Amino acid sequence: IFNGGYRTLFNLSDTHTTLLSIPASFSSTPGFLFASGNILSAMAESKLFPRALCRRHVTFGTPIYALLVTSAMSFGLCFGEMYALDAARVFYHSSMFFGTAAYTAQCVGYVFLKKRYKNIPRTFRSPLGVAGAGVAICVFTLCALSILVFQDAQTGTSKAAMVVVLAVLSMYYHLFAKSRQTISDDEQKLLFFAHVAKHNNSKKRNRMTPRKRLLQTAVKVLMLGGRSPPTAAATSATTTTRRASIATAVTAFRNLPNRPAIPDASPGTKPPPTGSNANPTLRC
């Protein structure tokens, strides 16, 4: 993988560049194996894969079944080069393309959490922040485009393999895994704290400051045509005036000549009859 870069940089032969590539290849294998096992185990906890894959070792706490599955798949793909000469190139381009897509999604998720959930407790804080994530998104996007478009030795086999893998995984998710997907315990804890942090942040944002209160009062004055908005005392006085007007109207109605009798509702008295048995003088 690294032979071309070493050959261009240091003008070395294929033998020497291969010797330089061996340490990097062997050192990256445990890291990728560990990451793939944890990712598969996390997906199994959400029921995207069988629950047996999320079981961990009693002593070491490692996802042993997930590690066995990923190791067996990786070891099985190594035999593909024995039957197809172009298999190594197809595997490399496919893995690099999906790797750049995964890294881009991680950066987008980081920006979303950074903007939406600022108060979540974090064990690590990136010194580059959102700007660094934006630069990383641009770099990984260019890498994905270079894999798809600017590879001279790439044939249509690699692109076809990417499309097939993407189609198979999409069908598996929508037809089988989507209906069974749940939120794992770790996700529930994280989302709970995220929800609480978001709620507290929104309360702080919506809290009325003196400056906001003054601005709101000015807007109300402009909407009322220059008049100041009614205070609490004025509102109470208006309510009292309306009640007095209603009482005056009721008294005037009682003093009308030839008015129908309206019995007072006193304790123990029955309400006036309604319907067909009502007094004809009370019907309209």
Short mmCIF file of C-alpha atoms in Angstrom, two decimals, residues 20-269:
data_model
loop_
_atom_site.label_atom_id
_atom_site.label_comp_id
_atom_site.label_asym_id
_atom_site.label_seq_id
_atom_site.Cartn_x
_atom_site.Cartn_y
_atom_site.Cartn_z
CA LEU A 20 9.31 -0.08 5.29
CA SER A 21 5.63 -0.93 4.78
CA ILE A 22 5.66 -4.09 6.91
CA PRO A 23 5.91 -2.35 10.35
CA ALA A 24 3.11 0.07 9.49
CA SER A 25 0.87 -2.74 8.23
CA PHE A 26 1.39 -4.93 11.29
CA SER A 27 0.99 -2.05 13.75
CA SER A 28 -2.31 -0.95 12.21
CA THR A 29 -3.84 -4.44 12.34
CA PRO A 30 -4.56 -4.54 16.13
CA GLY A 31 -6.04 -1.05 16.02
CA PHE A 32 -8.43 -1.86 13.19
CA LEU A 33 -9.30 -5.21 14.79
CA PHE A 34 -10.09 -3.59 18.13
CA ALA A 35 -12.19 -0.84 16.53
CA SER A 36 -14.13 -3.24 14.30
CA GLY A 37 -14.93 -5.51 17.26
CA ASN A 38 -16.21 -2.64 19.39
CA ILE A 39 -18.29 -1.21 16.53
CA LEU A 40 -19.86 -4.60 15.80
CA SER A 41 -20.56 -5.13 19.50
CA ALA A 42 -22.19 -1.70 19.82
CA MET A 43 -24.40 -2.40 16.80
CA ALA A 44 -25.39 -5.74 18.32
CA GLU A 45 -26.43 -3.98 21.55
CA SER A 46 -28.84 -1.91 19.44
CA LYS A 47 -30.13 -5.16 17.84
CA LEU A 48 -28.80 -4.29 14.41
CA PHE A 49 -26.99 -7.64 14.57
CA PRO A 50 -27.63 -10.74 16.72
CA ARG A 51 -27.37 -10.03 20.44
CA ALA A 52 -24.78 -12.77 20.91
CA LEU A 53 -22.17 -10.52 19.29
CA CYS A 54 -22.33 -8.03 22.17
CA ARG A 55 -21.33 -10.56 24.84
CA ARG A 56 -18.05 -9.72 26.54
CA HIS A 57 -15.38 -11.73 28.26
CA VAL A 58 -15.97 -12.12 31.98
CA THR A 59 -12.41 -11.25 32.97
CA PHE A 60 -11.12 -8.91 30.26
CA GLY A 61 -14.38 -7.30 29.15
CA THR A 62 -13.55 -7.67 25.46
CA PRO A 63 -16.25 -8.45 22.87
CA ILE A 64 -14.89 -11.91 22.09
CA TYR A 65 -17.62 -13.01 19.66
CA ALA A 66 -17.47 -9.78 17.69
CA LEU A 67 -13.69 -10.05 17.47
CA LEU A 68 -13.95 -13.64 16.26
CA VAL A 69 -16.44 -12.69 13.54
CA THR A 70 -14.43 -9.74 12.25
CA SER A 71 -11.19 -11.76 12.32
CA ALA A 72 -12.80 -14.63 10.42
CA MET A 73 -14.20 -12.25 7.79
CA SER A 74 -10.84 -10.52 7.35
CA PHE A 75 -9.02 -13.83 7.11
CA GLY A 76 -11.55 -15.13 4.60
CA LEU A 77 -11.16 -12.11 2.34
CA CYS A 78 -7.44 -12.78 2.15
CA PHE A 79 -8.18 -15.89 0.07
CA GLY A 80 -9.95 -13.76 -2.53
CA GLU A 81 -6.65 -12.75 -4.07
CA MET A 82 -5.88 -16.40 -4.79
CA TYR A 83 -8.82 -16.61 -7.20
CA ALA A 84 -9.01 -13.01 -8.48
CA LEU A 85 -5.88 -11.06 -9.30
CA ASP A 86 -7.65 -7.71 -8.95
CA ALA A 87 -9.23 -8.56 -5.57
CA ALA A 88 -6.59 -6.76 -3.50
CA ARG A 89 -7.14 -3.51 -5.41
CA VAL A 90 -10.92 -3.84 -5.11
CA PHE A 91 -10.73 -4.51 -1.37
CA TYR A 92 -8.37 -1.60 -0.86
CA HIS A 93 -10.44 0.94 -2.79
CA SER A 94 -13.69 -0.22 -1.19
CA SER A 95 -12.33 -0.12 2.35
CA MET A 96 -10.75 3.30 1.81
CA PHE A 97 -13.95 4.75 0.35
CA PHE A 98 -16.18 3.48 3.15
CA GLY A 99 -13.53 4.51 5.67
CA THR A 100 -13.56 8.11 4.43
CA ALA A 101 -17.38 8.07 4.54
CA ALA A 102 -17.29 6.85 8.16
CA TYR A 103 -14.73 9.49 9.17
CA THR A 104 -16.79 12.21 7.50
CA ALA A 105 -19.90 11.06 9.36
CA GLN A 106 -17.99 11.14 12.65
CA CYS A 107 -16.89 14.73 12.00
CA VAL A 108 -20.45 15.75 11.13
CA GLY A 109 -21.67 14.11 14.34
CA TYR A 110 -19.01 15.98 16.32
CA VAL A 111 -20.13 19.32 14.87
CA PHE A 112 -23.79 18.48 15.60
CA LEU A 113 -23.10 17.53 19.22
CA LYS A 114 -20.84 20.54 19.69
CA LYS A 115 -23.50 22.93 18.44
CA ARG A 116 -26.62 21.25 19.83
CA TYR A 117 -25.42 19.77 23.13
CA LYS A 118 -22.71 22.04 24.46
CA ASN A 119 -23.11 21.03 28.11
CA ILE A 120 -22.59 17.28 27.71
CA PRO A 121 -19.72 16.05 29.93
CA ARG A 122 -16.84 15.02 27.66
CA THR A 123 -13.80 12.93 28.48
CA PHE A 124 -11.82 14.53 25.65
CA ARG A 125 -12.02 17.99 24.12
CA SER A 126 -10.57 18.59 20.69
CA PRO A 127 -8.15 21.54 20.72
CA LEU A 128 -9.13 22.35 17.11
CA GLY A 129 -12.86 22.47 17.77
CA VAL A 130 -15.43 22.84 15.02
CA ALA A 131 -12.92 24.42 12.65
CA GLY A 132 -10.72 21.32 12.77
CA ALA A 133 -13.73 19.09 12.13
CA GLY A 134 -14.64 21.23 9.11
CA VAL A 135 -11.15 20.89 7.66
CA ALA A 136 -11.25 17.12 8.25
CA ILE A 137 -14.60 16.89 6.44
CA CYS A 138 -13.11 18.65 3.42
CA VAL A 139 -10.04 16.37 3.42
CA PHE A 140 -12.04 13.14 3.69
CA THR A 141 -14.45 14.32 1.00
CA LEU A 142 -11.54 14.98 -1.36
CA CYS A 143 -10.14 11.53 -0.55
CA ALA A 144 -13.46 9.89 -1.41
CA LEU A 145 -13.65 11.82 -4.70
CA SER A 146 -10.09 10.86 -5.58
CA ILE A 147 -10.91 7.18 -5.00
CA LEU A 148 -13.99 7.37 -7.20
CA VAL A 149 -12.66 9.55 -10.03
CA PHE A 150 -8.91 10.06 -10.13
CA GLN A 151 -7.50 6.53 -9.87
CA ASP A 152 -5.79 5.61 -13.15
CA ALA A 153 -5.42 1.91 -12.41
CA GLN A 154 -8.94 1.50 -11.10
CA THR A 155 -11.41 -0.45 -13.20
CA GLY A 156 -15.17 -0.65 -12.99
CA THR A 157 -14.87 -3.65 -10.68
CA SER A 158 -14.10 -1.51 -7.64
CA LYS A 159 -17.04 0.81 -8.24
CA ALA A 160 -19.34 -2.15 -8.82
CA ALA A 161 -18.16 -3.73 -5.57
CA MET A 162 -18.89 -0.50 -3.67
CA VAL A 163 -22.39 -0.29 -5.14
CA VAL A 164 -23.11 -3.95 -4.35
CA VAL A 165 -21.91 -3.66 -0.74
CA LEU A 166 -23.88 -0.45 -0.21
CA ALA A 167 -27.03 -1.95 -1.74
CA VAL A 168 -26.81 -5.17 0.29
CA LEU A 169 -26.26 -3.34 3.58
CA SER A 170 -29.08 -0.87 2.83
CA MET A 171 -31.50 -3.71 2.06
CA TYR A 172 -30.46 -5.54 5.23
CA TYR A 173 -31.10 -2.45 7.35
CA HIS A 174 -34.46 -1.45 5.86
CA LEU A 175 -35.90 -4.96 5.51
CA PHE A 176 -34.63 -6.61 8.69
CA ALA A 177 -32.69 -4.49 11.18
CA LYS A 178 -34.69 -1.25 11.17
CA SER A 179 -37.80 -2.79 12.74
CA ARG A 180 -35.73 -4.43 15.50
CA GLN A 181 -33.43 -1.51 16.26
CA THR A 182 -33.47 -0.22 19.84
CA ILE A 183 -31.44 2.18 21.95
CA SER A 184 -28.72 0.53 24.00
CA ASP A 185 -28.13 1.26 27.68
CA ASP A 186 -25.09 3.43 26.97
CA GLU A 187 -27.04 5.41 24.37
CA GLN A 188 -29.92 5.90 26.80
CA LYS A 189 -27.58 7.30 29.45
CA LEU A 190 -25.90 9.61 26.96
CA LEU A 191 -29.19 10.80 25.45
CA PHE A 192 -30.65 11.39 28.92
CA PHE A 193 -27.79 13.67 29.93
CA ALA A 194 -27.94 15.31 26.49
CA HIS A 195 -31.66 15.99 26.93
CA VAL A 196 -31.16 17.47 30.40
CA ALA A 197 -28.27 19.61 29.16
CA LYS A 198 -30.31 20.83 26.20
CA HIS A 199 -33.27 21.67 28.46
CA ASN A 200 -31.09 23.64 30.88
CA ASN A 201 -29.43 25.43 27.98
CA SER A 202 -32.79 26.43 26.50
CA LYS A 203 -33.93 27.76 29.89
CA LYS A 204 -30.83 29.92 30.13
CA ARG A 205 -31.33 31.13 26.57
CA ASN A 206 -34.98 32.05 27.13
CA ARG A 207 -34.42 33.69 30.49
CA MET A 208 -35.68 37.31 30.43
CA THR A 209 -32.83 39.77 30.95
CA PRO A 210 -33.39 43.48 31.73
CA ARG A 211 -32.29 44.39 28.23
CA LYS A 212 -34.76 41.92 26.66
CA ARG A 213 -37.53 43.14 28.97
CA LEU A 214 -36.88 46.76 27.94
CA LEU A 215 -36.86 45.79 24.27
CA GLN A 216 -40.13 43.88 24.67
CA THR A 217 -41.75 46.91 26.35
CA ALA A 218 -40.58 49.19 23.53
CA VAL A 219 -42.08 46.86 20.93
CA LYS A 220 -45.41 46.82 22.77
CA VAL A 221 -45.43 50.64 22.93
CA LEU A 222 -44.84 50.85 19.18
CA MET A 223 -47.62 48.34 18.52
CA LEU A 224 -50.03 50.36 20.72
CA GLY A 225 -49.39 53.55 18.75
CA GLY A 226 -47.18 55.30 21.24
CA ARG A 227 -49.29 54.49 24.27
CA SER A 228 -47.62 52.74 27.14
CA PRO A 229 -48.77 49.17 27.77
CA PRO A 230 -51.23 48.71 30.65
CA THR A 231 -49.76 47.87 34.00
CA ALA A 232 -51.09 45.31 36.43
CA ALA A 233 -52.99 48.01 38.38
CA ALA A 234 -54.57 49.35 35.19
CA THR A 235 -55.62 45.87 34.15
CA SER A 236 -57.21 45.27 37.57
CA ALA A 237 -59.06 48.61 37.37
CA THR A 238 -60.38 47.74 33.92
CA THR A 239 -61.69 44.41 35.18
CA THR A 240 -63.42 46.14 38.14
CA THR A 241 -65.03 48.69 35.81
CA ARG A 242 -66.37 45.95 33.56
CA ARG A 243 -67.85 44.09 36.51
CA ALA A 244 -69.52 47.31 37.76
CA SER A 245 -71.00 47.92 34.31
CA ILE A 246 -72.43 44.42 34.21
CA ALA A 247 -73.96 44.86 37.69
CA THR A 248 -75.52 48.20 36.63
CA ALA A 249 -77.02 46.60 33.53
CA VAL A 250 -78.53 43.78 35.58
CA THR A 251 -80.04 46.28 38.08
CA ALA A 252 -81.53 48.35 35.27
CA PHE A 253 -83.05 45.23 33.76
CA ARG A 254 -84.66 44.30 37.07
CA ASN A 255 -86.25 47.79 37.32
CA LEU A 256 -87.86 47.57 33.87
CA PRO A 257 -91.72 47.69 33.88
CA ASN A 258 -93.58 44.53 32.77
CA ARG A 259 -90.39 42.52 32.80
CA PRO A 260 -90.59 38.72 33.31
CA ALA A 261 -89.95 37.52 36.80
CA ILE A 262 -86.43 36.30 37.32
CA PRO A 263 -86.20 34.34 40.56
CA ASP A 264 -83.15 34.86 42.69
CA ALA A 265 -80.96 31.83 43.05
CA SER A 266 -80.95 31.29 46.78
CA PRO A 267 -79.93 28.16 48.64
CA GLY A 268 -82.63 25.52 48.65
CA THR A 269 -84.62 26.94 45.71
#
